[in-house]
Coordinates of C-alpha atoms in Angstrom, one line a residue:
X1 CA 43.7 -21.2 -5.9
X2 CA 41.2 -23.0 -8.2
X3 CA 39.2 -24.4 -5.3
X4 CA 39.0 -20.9 -3.7
X5 CA 37.7 -19.2 -6.8
X6 CA 35.2 -22.0 -7.4
X7 CA 33.9 -21.6 -3.8
X8 CA 33.7 -17.8 -4.2
X9 CA 31.8 -18.2 -7.4
X10 CA 29.3 -20.5 -5.7
X11 CA 28.8 -18.3 -2.7
X12 CA 28.3 -15.1 -4.8
X13 CA 26.0 -16.9 -7.1
X14 CA 23.8 -18.1 -4.2
X15 CA 23.7 -14.5 -2.9
X16 CA 22.7 -13.1 -6.3
X17 CA 19.9 -15.5 -6.7
X18 CA 18.5 -15.4 -3.2
X19 CA 18.6 -11.6 -3.0
X20 CA 17.1 -11.2 -6.4
X21 CA 14.2 -13.5 -5.6
X22 CA 13.5 -11.5 -2.4
X23 CA 13.9 -8.2 -4.2
X24 CA 11.7 -9.0 -7.2
X25 CA 9.0 -11.2 -5.7
X26 CA 8.7 -10.1 -2.1
X27 CA 10.1 -6.8 -0.9
X28 CA 12.1 -4.3 -3.0
X29 CA 14.5 -3.3 -0.2
X30 CA 16.6 -0.3 -1.4
X31 CA 19.9 -1.7 -0.1
X32 CA 19.4 -5.0 -2.0
X33 CA 20.2 -3.8 -5.5
X34 CA 23.7 -2.4 -4.8
X35 CA 24.5 -5.6 -2.9
X36 CA 23.4 -7.6 -5.9
X37 CA 25.5 -5.6 -8.2
X38 CA 28.5 -5.9 -5.9
X39 CA 28.1 -9.7 -5.7
X40 CA 27.8 -9.9 -9.5
X41 CA 31.0 -7.8 -9.8
X42 CA 32.8 -10.4 -7.7
X43 CA 31.0 -13.4 -9.3
X44 CA 32.0 -12.6 -13.0
X45 CA 35.9 -12.7 -12.6
X46 CA 35.8 -15.7 -10.2
X47 CA 33.4 -17.5 -12.5
X48 CA 35.7 -16.9 -15.5
X49 CA 38.8 -17.8 -13.6
X50 CA 37.3 -21.0 -12.3
X51 CA 36.2 -22.0 -15.8
X52 CA 39.7 -21.3 -17.3
X53 CA 41.7 -22.9 -14.5
X54 CA 39.6 -25.8 -13.5
X55 CA 40.6 -29.1 -15.1
X56 CA 38.2 -31.1 -17.2
X57 CA 39.6 -34.3 -15.7
X58 CA 39.9 -35.7 -12.2
X59 CA 42.2 -38.4 -10.8
X60 CA 40.3 -41.5 -9.8
X61 CA 42.3 -43.7 -7.4
X62 CA 41.0 -47.3 -7.1
X63 CA 42.2 -49.8 -4.6
X64 CA 41.4 -53.5 -5.1
X65 CA 41.8 -55.7 -2.0
X66 CA 41.6 -59.5 -2.5
X67 CA 41.6 -61.7 0.6
X68 CA 42.3 -65.5 0.1
X69 CA 42.0 -68.0 2.9
X70 CA 43.6 -71.5 3.0
X71 CA 43.6 -74.3 5.5
X72 CA 47.1 -75.7 6.3
X73 CA 46.1 -78.9 8.0
X74 CA 43.6 -80.3 5.6
X75 CA 45.2 -83.8 5.8
X76 CA 45.0 -84.0 9.7
X77 CA 41.4 -82.9 9.6
X78 CA 40.6 -85.5 6.9
X79 CA 42.4 -88.3 9.0
X80 CA 40.5 -87.3 12.1
X81 CA 43.7 -86.4 13.8
X82 CA 42.2 -83.0 14.7
X83 CA 39.1 -81.1 14.3
X84 CA 40.7 -77.6 14.6
X85 CA 41.5 -76.0 11.3
X86 CA 44.5 -73.8 10.9
X87 CA 43.5 -71.0 8.6
X88 CA 45.9 -68.6 6.9
X89 CA 44.9 -65.4 5.0
X90 CA 46.6 -64.1 1.9
X91 CA 45.9 -60.4 1.2
X92 CA 46.6 -58.9 -2.1
X93 CA 46.3 -55.1 -2.5
X94 CA 46.2 -53.7 -6.0
X95 CA 46.1 -49.9 -6.5
X96 CA 45.1 -48.4 -9.9
X97 CA 45.2 -44.6 -10.7
X98 CA 43.3 -43.3 -13.7
X99 CA 42.6 -39.9 -15.1
X100 CA 38.9 -39.6 -16.2
X101 CA 36.6 -36.8 -17.4
X102 CA 34.5 -35.2 -14.6
X103 CA 30.8 -36.1 -14.7
X104 CA 28.5 -33.4 -16.2
X105 CA 26.1 -33.1 -13.2
X106 CA 23.8 -30.7 -15.0
X107 CA 21.5 -30.1 -12.1
X108 CA 24.3 -29.3 -9.7
X109 CA 25.9 -26.9 -12.3
X110 CA 22.6 -25.0 -12.9
X111 CA 21.8 -24.8 -9.2
X112 CA 25.1 -23.7 -7.9
X113 CA 25.9 -21.2 -10.6
X114 CA 29.5 -22.5 -11.0
X115 CA 31.1 -23.4 -14.4
X116 CA 31.4 -26.9 -15.8
X117 CA 34.6 -27.3 -17.7
X118 CA 33.2 -30.2 -19.7
X119 CA 30.1 -28.4 -20.9
X120 CA 30.2 -25.0 -22.4
X121 CA 26.4 -25.1 -22.8
X122 CA 25.8 -25.8 -19.0
X123 CA 28.4 -23.2 -18.1
X124 CA 26.7 -20.6 -20.3
X125 CA 23.2 -21.5 -19.0
X126 CA 24.1 -21.2 -15.3
X127 CA 26.0 -17.9 -16.0
X128 CA 23.0 -16.5 -17.9
X129 CA 20.7 -17.3 -15.0
X130 CA 22.7 -14.9 -12.9
X131 CA 22.8 -12.4 -15.7
X132 CA 19.0 -12.6 -16.0
X133 CA 18.7 -12.0 -12.2
X134 CA 20.8 -8.8 -12.4
X135 CA 19.0 -7.8 -15.6
X136 CA 15.6 -8.1 -14.0
X137 CA 16.7 -6.2 -10.9
X138 CA 18.0 -3.4 -13.2
X139 CA 14.8 -3.5 -15.2
X140 CA 12.7 -3.0 -12.0
X141 CA 15.0 -0.3 -10.6
X142 CA 15.8 1.8 -13.7
X143 CA 13.2 1.2 -16.4
X144 CA 10.6 3.6 -14.9
X145 CA 13.2 6.4 -14.7
X146 CA 15.0 5.7 -18.0
X147 CA 12.0 5.0 -20.2
X148 CA 8.9 6.4 -18.4
X149 CA 9.8 9.8 -16.8
X150 CA 6.3 10.8 -17.9
X151 CA 7.2 14.5 -18.6
X152 CA 4.6 14.6 -21.4
X153 CA 1.8 12.9 -19.3
X154 CA -1.6 14.2 -20.0
X155 CA -4.4 13.0 -17.8
X156 CA -7.5 14.0 -15.8
X157 CA -8.9 12.4 -12.7
X158 CA -11.9 12.9 -10.4
X159 CA -11.1 14.3 -7.0
X160 CA -13.6 15.2 -4.2
X161 CA -17.3 15.0 -5.2
X162 CA -20.0 16.4 -3.0
X163 CA -23.7 17.0 -3.6
X164 CA -23.0 20.4 -5.0
X165 CA -19.7 20.2 -6.8
X166 CA -17.0 17.9 -8.2
X167 CA -13.3 18.6 -8.6
X168 CA -11.5 17.5 -11.7
X169 CA -7.7 17.4 -11.7
X170 CA -6.1 18.0 -15.1
X171 CA -2.5 17.7 -16.1
X172 CA -1.6 19.0 -19.6
X173 CA 2.0 20.2 -20.4
X174 CA 1.2 20.8 -24.1
X175 CA 0.2 24.5 -24.2
X176 CA -1.0 24.2 -27.8
X177 CA -4.1 22.5 -26.4
X178 CA -5.0 25.5 -24.3
X179 CA -7.5 26.5 -23.2
X180 CA -8.9 23.2 -22.0
X181 CA -12.7 23.2 -21.6
X182 CA -14.6 20.8 -19.4
X183 CA -18.1 19.6 -20.2
X184 CA -20.6 17.5 -18.3
X185 CA -24.0 16.0 -18.7
X186 CA -26.3 13.6 -17.0
X187 CA -25.6 10.0 -17.9
X188 CA -29.1 8.8 -17.4
X189 CA -30.9 12.0 -18.5
X190 CA -34.7 11.5 -18.9
X191 CA -36.2 14.2 -21.2
X192 CA -38.1 16.4 -21.0
X193 CA -37.3 16.8 -17.3
X194 CA -33.5 16.4 -17.7
X195 CA -31.3 18.1 -20.1
X196 CA -29.3 15.5 -22.0
X197 CA -27.0 18.0 -23.7
X198 CA -23.4 18.6 -22.8
X199 CA -23.0 21.7 -20.6
X200 CA -19.8 23.8 -20.2
X201 CA -18.5 23.3 -16.6
X202 CA -15.2 25.2 -16.6
X203 CA -11.9 25.7 -18.3
X204 CA -8.1 25.8 -17.8
X205 CA -6.5 28.8 -19.6
X206 CA -2.9 27.6 -19.1
X207 CA -0.7 25.4 -17.0
X208 CA 2.9 26.0 -15.9
X209 CA 5.8 24.2 -14.4
X210 CA 5.1 25.8 -11.1
X211 CA 2.3 23.3 -10.5
X212 CA 3.9 20.6 -12.7
X213 CA 1.3 21.6 -15.4
X214 CA -1.7 20.7 -13.2
X215 CA -4.9 22.6 -12.6
X216 CA -8.2 21.9 -10.9
X217 CA -11.6 22.6 -12.4
X218 CA -14.5 22.8 -9.9
X219 CA -17.7 21.6 -11.6
X220 CA -20.9 22.9 -10.1
X221 CA -23.7 20.4 -9.7
X222 CA -27.1 22.0 -9.9
X223 CA -29.3 18.9 -9.9
X224 CA -31.1 18.5 -6.6
X225 CA -31.0 14.7 -6.6
X226 CA -28.1 12.2 -6.6
X227 CA -27.1 11.5 -10.2
X228 CA -24.4 10.0 -12.3
X229 CA -22.6 12.5 -14.6
X230 CA -20.3 12.0 -17.5
X231 CA -17.4 14.4 -18.2
X232 CA -15.1 15.1 -21.0
X233 CA -12.3 17.5 -21.7
X234 CA -11.2 19.2 -24.9
X235 CA -7.8 17.4 -24.7
X236 CA -9.6 14.0 -25.1
X237 CA -10.1 12.7 -21.5
X238 CA -13.4 11.3 -20.5
X239 CA -15.0 9.6 -17.5
X240 CA -17.9 9.8 -15.0
X241 CA -18.7 10.4 -11.4
X242 CA -21.6 10.1 -9.0
X243 CA -22.8 13.1 -7.0
X244 CA -22.8 12.5 -3.3
X245 CA -26.0 12.2 -1.2
X246 CA -26.8 15.3 0.9
X247 CA -25.6 15.3 4.5
X248 CA -27.9 13.1 6.5
X249 CA -29.7 11.6 3.5
X250 CA -29.2 8.0 2.2
X251 CA -28.3 7.5 -1.4
X252 CA -31.0 7.5 -4.0
X253 CA -28.9 5.2 -6.1
X254 CA -27.3 1.8 -5.4
X255 CA -30.3 0.4 -3.5
X256 CA -29.9 3.1 -0.9
X257 CA -26.5 1.9 0.2
X258 CA -23.7 4.3 0.9
X259 CA -20.4 2.6 -0.1
X260 CA -16.8 3.8 -0.2
X261 CA -13.4 2.1 -0.2
X262 CA -10.1 2.5 1.7
X263 CA -6.6 1.2 1.3
X264 CA -3.0 2.6 1.1
X265 CA 0.6 1.8 -0.1
X266 CA 1.4 1.2 -3.7
X267 CA 4.6 0.3 -5.5
X268 CA 4.6 -0.6 -9.2
X269 CA 5.5 -4.0 -10.6
X270 CA 5.5 -5.9 -7.3
X271 CA 5.6 -8.9 -7.4
X272 CA 7.9 -8.5 -10.4
X273 CA 6.8 -10.0 -13.8
X274 CA 9.2 -9.3 -16.7
X275 CA 6.2 -9.2 -19.1
X276 CA 4.4 -6.4 -17.1
X277 CA 4.6 -2.8 -18.0
X278 CA 7.3 -1.0 -15.9
X279 CA 4.5 1.1 -14.3
X280 CA 2.0 -1.8 -13.8
X281 CA 0.2 -2.2 -10.5
X282 CA -1.2 -5.7 -10.1
X283 CA -3.3 -4.6 -7.1
X284 CA -5.1 -2.1 -9.3
X285 CA -6.1 -4.9 -11.6
X286 CA -7.6 -6.7 -8.6
X287 CA -9.5 -3.6 -7.7
X288 CA -10.7 -3.0 -11.2
X289 CA -12.3 -6.4 -11.5
X290 CA -14.6 -5.9 -8.5
X291 CA -15.1 -2.1 -8.7
X292 CA -18.1 -2.2 -11.2
X293 CA -20.2 -4.2 -8.8
X294 CA -19.5 -2.2 -5.6
X295 CA -21.4 1.1 -6.3
X296 CA -18.5 3.0 -4.5
X297 CA -18.8 6.7 -4.0
X298 CA -15.1 7.3 -3.5
X299 CA -11.7 5.8 -2.6
X300 CA -10.2 7.0 0.7
X301 CA -6.5 6.5 0.1
X302 CA -4.6 6.5 3.4
X303 CA -1.1 7.4 2.3
X304 CA 2.0 6.1 0.7
X305 CA 0.7 6.9 -2.8
X306 CA 4.4 7.0 -3.7
X307 CA 7.5 5.4 -2.2
X308 CA 10.3 7.9 -2.9
X309 CA 13.0 5.5 -1.8
X310 CA 11.7 2.3 -3.3
X311 CA 13.2 0.5 -5.2
X312 CA 15.8 3.3 -5.2
X313 CA 15.9 6.9 -4.3
X314 CA 17.4 9.0 -7.1
X315 CA 17.4 12.2 -5.2
X316 CA 15.4 14.6 -3.0
X317 CA 14.7 17.4 -5.5
X318 CA 11.1 18.5 -6.2
X319 CA 11.4 16.9 -9.6
X320 CA 12.3 13.5 -8.1
X321 CA 9.1 13.6 -6.0
X322 CA 7.0 14.9 -8.9
X323 CA 8.2 12.2 -11.2
X324 CA 6.9 9.5 -8.8
X325 CA 3.4 11.0 -8.8
X326 CA 3.4 11.2 -12.6
X327 CA 4.4 7.6 -12.9
X328 CA 1.5 6.4 -10.9
X329 CA -1.0 8.4 -13.0
X330 CA 0.8 7.2 -16.2
X331 CA 0.3 3.6 -15.2
X332 CA -1.8 1.6 -17.7
X333 CA -3.7 0.3 -14.7
X334 CA -4.8 3.7 -13.4
X335 CA -7.7 4.5 -15.8
X336 CA -9.7 1.5 -14.8
X337 CA -9.7 2.5 -11.1
X338 CA -9.3 6.3 -11.3
X339 CA -11.2 7.5 -14.4
X340 CA -14.7 6.9 -13.0
X341 CA -14.0 7.0 -9.2
X342 CA -13.3 9.9 -6.9
X343 CA -10.0 9.5 -5.0
X344 CA -9.2 11.6 -1.9
X345 CA -5.9 11.4 0.0
X346 CA -4.1 11.7 3.3
X347 CA -0.3 12.1 3.7
X348 CA 2.0 9.5 5.1
X349 CA 5.7 9.0 5.5
X350 CA 6.8 7.5 2.1
X351 CA 5.6 10.6 0.3
X352 CA 8.4 12.3 2.3
X353 CA 10.8 9.7 3.8
X354 CA 10.4 6.5 5.8
X355 CA 9.0 7.0 9.4
X356 CA 9.0 10.8 8.9
X357 CA 8.9 12.7 12.2
X358 CA 10.7 15.9 11.4
X359 CA 7.7 18.2 10.8
X360 CA 8.3 20.7 8.0
X361 CA 12.1 20.6 8.0
X362 CA 14.6 18.9 5.7
X363 CA 13.1 17.5 2.5
X364 CA 9.5 18.1 3.6
X365 CA 8.9 21.2 1.4
X366 CA 10.2 19.4 -1.7
X367 CA 8.2 16.4 -0.9
X368 CA 4.8 18.0 -0.3
X369 CA 5.1 20.3 -3.4
X370 CA 3.7 17.6 -5.7
X371 CA 1.4 16.2 -3.0
X372 CA -0.4 19.5 -2.9
X373 CA -0.6 19.8 -6.7
X374 CA -1.7 16.3 -7.3
X375 CA -3.7 15.4 -4.2
X376 CA -4.5 18.4 -1.9
X377 CA -5.9 20.6 -4.6
X378 CA -8.5 17.9 -5.5
X379 CA -9.2 16.9 -1.9
X380 CA -12.2 17.8 0.3
X381 CA -12.1 21.3 2.0
X382 CA -9.8 21.9 5.0
X383 CA -11.2 20.9 8.4
X384 CA -13.2 23.4 10.3
X385 CA -11.7 25.5 13.0
X386 CA -12.5 24.6 16.6
X387 CA -15.2 26.7 18.3
X388 CA -16.5 28.0 15.0
X389 CA -19.6 25.9 15.1
X390 CA -18.3 24.1 12.0
X391 CA -18.6 27.3 9.8
X392 CA -15.0 28.4 9.3
X393 CA -12.3 26.4 7.5
X394 CA -8.8 26.2 9.0
X395 CA -6.9 28.0 6.3
X396 CA -3.7 26.2 5.1
X397 CA -4.6 23.0 7.0
X398 CA -3.3 19.7 5.6
X399 CA -6.1 17.8 7.2
X400 CA -9.7 17.7 5.9
X401 CA -13.3 17.1 6.8
X402 CA -16.6 16.7 5.1
X403 CA -20.0 15.1 5.5
X404 CA -21.8 12.9 3.0
X405 CA -25.0 10.9 3.4
X406 CA -24.9 9.0 6.7
X407 CA -21.3 9.8 7.6
X408 CA -19.0 12.6 8.6
X409 CA -15.3 12.3 7.8
X410 CA -12.1 13.6 9.3
X411 CA -8.9 13.0 7.3
X412 CA -5.9 13.4 9.7
X413 CA -2.3 14.5 8.9
X414 CA -0.2 12.3 11.1
X415 CA 3.2 13.4 9.7
X416 CA 3.5 17.2 9.5
X417 CA 3.1 18.0 13.2
X418 CA 4.2 15.0 15.2
X419 CA 6.8 14.8 17.9
X420 CA 9.8 12.6 17.6
X421 CA 9.0 8.9 17.5
X422 CA 11.9 8.3 19.9
X423 CA 10.2 10.1 22.8
X424 CA 8.7 7.9 25.5
X425 CA 5.4 6.2 24.4
X426 CA 3.5 7.5 27.4
X427 CA 4.9 11.1 27.5
X428 CA 2.0 13.5 28.2
X429 CA 3.5 16.1 25.9
X430 CA 4.1 13.8 22.9
X431 CA 1.8 14.6 20.0
X432 CA 1.1 13.1 16.6
X433 CA -1.3 15.8 15.5
X434 CA 0.1 19.0 16.9
X435 CA -1.9 21.4 19.1
X436 CA -4.0 23.0 16.5
X437 CA -5.0 19.9 14.6
X438 CA -5.8 18.0 17.8
X439 CA -8.0 20.9 18.9
X440 CA -9.9 20.9 15.5
X441 CA -10.1 17.1 15.6
X442 CA -11.6 16.9 19.1
X443 CA -14.0 19.7 18.2
X444 CA -15.2 17.6 15.2
X445 CA -15.6 14.5 17.4
X446 CA -17.7 16.4 19.9
X447 CA -19.7 18.4 17.3
X448 CA -23.3 17.2 16.9
X449 CA -24.1 16.0 13.4
X450 CA -27.1 16.7 11.2
X451 CA -30.0 14.4 11.5
X452 CA -29.4 11.2 9.7
X453 CA -25.6 11.2 10.2
X454 CA -24.9 8.1 12.2
X455 CA -21.2 7.6 11.8
X456 CA -18.0 9.6 12.3
X457 CA -15.2 8.1 10.1
X458 CA -11.6 8.9 11.0
X459 CA -9.0 8.5 8.3
X460 CA -5.5 7.9 9.9
X461 CA -2.5 6.9 7.8
X462 CA -1.1 4.9 10.7
X463 CA -2.9 2.3 12.9
X464 CA -4.7 3.5 16.0
X465 CA -4.2 0.2 17.8
X466 CA -1.0 -0.6 19.7
X467 CA -1.3 -4.3 18.8
X468 CA 1.2 -4.1 16.0
X469 CA 4.4 -5.1 17.6
X470 CA 6.9 -4.1 14.9
X471 CA 7.8 -0.4 14.8
X472 CA 5.0 0.4 17.3
X473 CA 6.6 3.8 17.9
X474 CA 5.5 5.0 14.4
X475 CA 1.9 4.2 15.1
X476 CA -0.6 5.6 17.7
X477 CA 0.8 2.9 20.0
X478 CA 3.8 5.3 20.5
X479 CA 1.6 8.2 21.4
X480 CA -0.5 6.8 24.2
X481 CA -1.4 9.9 26.1
X482 CA -2.8 11.7 23.1
X483 CA -4.5 8.4 22.0
X484 CA -6.3 8.1 25.3
X485 CA -7.6 11.7 25.1
X486 CA -9.0 11.0 21.6
X487 CA -10.5 7.7 22.7
X488 CA -12.4 9.3 25.5
X489 CA -13.8 11.9 23.2
X490 CA -14.9 9.1 20.8
X491 CA -16.7 7.2 23.6
X492 CA -18.5 10.5 24.5
X493 CA -19.7 10.8 20.9
X494 CA -21.8 7.6 21.4
X495 CA -24.2 9.6 23.6
X496 CA -25.3 11.5 20.4
X497 CA -26.2 8.2 18.7
X498 CA -23.1 8.3 16.5
X499 CA -20.7 5.4 16.0
X500 CA -17.0 6.1 15.5
X501 CA -14.9 4.0 13.0
X502 CA -11.2 4.5 12.3
X503 CA -9.8 3.5 9.0
X504 CA -6.0 3.1 8.7
X505 CA -3.3 1.6 6.6
X506 CA 0.5 1.5 6.6
X507 CA 1.2 -2.0 8.0
X508 CA 0.8 -4.0 4.7
X509 CA -1.5 -6.3 6.7
X510 CA -5.1 -6.4 7.7
X511 CA -6.3 -6.0 11.3
X512 CA -9.7 -5.3 12.8
X513 CA -9.7 -4.0 16.4
X514 CA -12.3 -3.0 18.9
X515 CA -11.7 -0.4 21.6
X516 CA -14.3 -0.9 24.3
X517 CA -14.8 1.7 27.0
X518 CA -13.5 0.7 30.5
X519 CA -15.7 -1.7 32.4
X520 CA -17.7 -0.1 35.2
X521 CA -17.0 3.3 33.6
X522 CA -19.4 6.0 32.5
X523 CA -19.7 4.8 28.9
X524 CA -22.0 2.0 27.7
X525 CA -20.6 -0.9 25.8
X526 CA -22.3 0.5 22.6
X527 CA -19.7 3.3 22.7
X528 CA -17.0 0.8 21.5
X529 CA -14.8 2.3 18.8
X530 CA -13.8 0.1 15.9
X531 CA -10.7 0.2 13.6
X532 CA -10.2 -1.5 10.3
X533 CA -6.7 -1.3 8.9
X534 CA -6.2 -2.6 5.4
X535 CA -3.1 -2.3 3.2
X536 CA -1.3 -2.5 0.8
X537 CA -3.1 -2.0 -2.5
X538 CA 0.2 -3.1 -4.1
X539 CA 3.2 -3.8 -1.9
X540 CA 5.0 -6.5 0.0
X541 CA 3.4 -8.2 3.1
X542 CA 5.0 -9.8 6.1
X543 CA 5.0 -13.7 6.0
X544 CA 5.4 -13.6 9.8
X545 CA 2.5 -12.2 11.9
X546 CA 3.3 -8.9 13.6
X547 CA -0.1 -8.2 15.2
X548 CA -0.8 -9.5 18.8
X549 CA -3.3 -8.5 21.5
X550 CA -1.8 -8.2 24.9
X551 CA -4.6 -6.5 27.0
X552 CA -8.3 -5.8 27.1
X553 CA -7.9 -2.2 25.7
X554 CA -7.3 -3.2 22.1
X555 CA -9.4 -6.3 21.3
X556 CA -8.5 -8.3 18.2
X557 CA -11.5 -9.0 15.9
X558 CA -9.6 -10.4 12.9
X559 CA -6.0 -10.4 11.6
X560 CA -4.7 -11.5 8.2
X561 CA -1.1 -10.8 7.2
X562 CA -0.8 -12.5 3.8
X563 CA -1.6 -10.9 0.4
X564 CA 0.1 -8.3 -1.7
X565 CA -3.2 -6.5 -2.4
X566 CA -5.8 -5.5 0.2
X567 CA -8.5 -3.0 0.3
X568 CA -11.6 -2.5 2.4
X569 CA -15.2 -1.9 1.2
X570 CA -17.4 0.0 3.7
X571 CA -21.2 -0.1 3.2
X572 CA -23.6 1.9 5.3
X573 CA -27.4 1.2 5.4
X574 CA -30.4 2.1 7.4
X575 CA -31.3 -0.1 10.4
X576 CA -34.3 -0.3 12.6
X577 CA -36.3 2.1 10.5
X578 CA -33.5 4.6 10.3
X579 CA -33.1 5.1 14.1
X580 CA -29.9 3.3 13.8
X581 CA -27.5 2.5 11.0
X582 CA -25.5 -0.6 10.1
X583 CA -21.9 -0.5 8.8
X584 CA -20.5 -3.5 7.0
X585 CA -16.8 -3.8 6.4
X586 CA -15.5 -6.3 3.9
X587 CA -11.8 -6.9 3.2
X588 CA -10.7 -8.0 -0.2
X589 CA -7.3 -9.8 -0.5
X590 CA -5.9 -10.2 -4.0
X591 CA -9.3 -9.4 -5.4
X592 CA -11.2 -12.0 -3.3
X593 CA -13.7 -11.3 -0.5
X594 CA -11.9 -12.8 2.6
X595 CA -13.7 -11.5 5.6
X596 CA -16.5 -9.2 6.7
X597 CA -18.3 -8.0 9.8
X598 CA -21.2 -5.7 10.6
X599 CA -21.5 -3.2 13.4
X600 CA -24.4 -0.9 14.5
X601 CA -24.5 2.7 15.4
X602 CA -25.4 3.3 19.1
X603 CA -28.8 4.5 20.1
X604 CA -28.7 8.1 21.2
X605 CA -28.9 8.7 24.9
X606 CA -30.2 12.2 24.4
X607 CA -31.1 14.4 21.4
X608 CA -28.5 17.0 20.6
X609 CA -28.9 20.2 18.8
X610 CA -27.6 20.1 15.3
X611 CA -25.4 22.6 13.6
X612 CA -26.2 24.3 10.3
X613 CA -28.5 27.1 9.3
X614 CA -31.9 27.9 10.6
X615 CA -33.5 26.5 7.4
X616 CA -31.4 23.3 7.7
X617 CA -32.7 22.7 11.2
X618 CA -36.3 23.6 10.1
X619 CA -36.1 21.0 7.3
X620 CA -34.6 18.5 9.8
X621 CA -31.3 18.0 7.9

């Protein structure tokens, strides 16, 4: 019985420690915490029973064997009568049994997690190691919910910023602070030509629980040139933002470089550090260190802003989802990356449920309630309707498009309209975007851009390449017919002198992929589409590579799997006197520049008519 309980204590102790290490330092798998608690429930009584019943002593049985040899015919040998000795052996066996104290073996006790009957100190220490493991798991799982529900959170953040307006999202549950007024002024005002005084930009009369006490103020920007603005609210929030360059124009700031960022996937306090704030994001700290030197216009966040089920899902109500968003914005690491930088968002599965492919059924409505309040309302305008010459917005769309400087952007919704992942990969009717979104997207790809716009940037929450070999069905690799249709439209766009780049996340790894047009086809090599997939900003990564090229359709440029924090920096500049444009992509891993590459926009094969008004065309924009 004693041996059985001792062995059980050792096995459960090993399970607690190994699973806790994985959960806290690598990946916070939701099933891990209940398993750890179950193992601990088994461990405690077996540990106590083993300590109480195990003897402090052990029986040591020593056997002493003495062998004596003697020559019987010594005299004959001495007389020379014989030269052959007769040898006899006398064997004496002596057995001694003794009861002695067991050795302490401190290292073994501490490593195995089993009690040592001869040392209360070692027994207590090894037990406390497992108690600490369970306590840290509990801290990671429950501290945000118990101590930081963030009901009283008051904050303001910058959303979409164009050349004519900026959106400011405000959350304020305290109605005694109403109305909230917003003021702005030029940070670098140069009198007498600029007005340095604070100007009223809008107000919030009240907030209600219907929107989780959020509201958006749209700030008009009347200055004709690109400038940096400071903003402040009457409930004591401040920050700044940079107005965007006009469509087709290069920035007047930042040495004429147009820079923005992309990443996805954040979970707080991973890897776990007991001294970190429960809502800390180490990856945001990495971003904050390099952000001041980047001159970034905005962050294009590619989904998984929350993980509803990580480290534990406490329910599927609207409040459960809302709380997750509040906790991100309540993080002490958020202001350094969000107070002075525009963030715009696309939707992915963990804002709803892992690998979501059930459209707007089930928990979808509860899940997207806070996503609309906290993200959509501060996002760019909805994408334009197909066949409207880019003039009419698709009302109610959960996908977005806009143009700034040298680039036009389309932010896809890859979750709300998709077919079941389980359908055959090459099914012609399988869709990720749905009929309407696909129509609007293809129309955007084929639409001529204003003069000076050299890039079409596609924001996809999931990778476009099929080179990721784990859970390929959840990526564009599981929607091959629709993917091919989109690729052909992208190759066609090169004839307008526009390069196409896809930015994606989701995989918790970095991969750069090229999609060259078919050899001996109608498209030139310069029509090659590029994808840069970088994530997470703060989540686990796979120590085993999951990306592999298997054909000439998806060509690997670079793959890096390691790193808990990854984000991309995209910088666009003029090239060849403005006839072409260069796009430099740099990936930062744990705050360090790890790899970069540069691509060029294709030369136009023919000049297309641009959209816009008569006066826009007359001015050449």
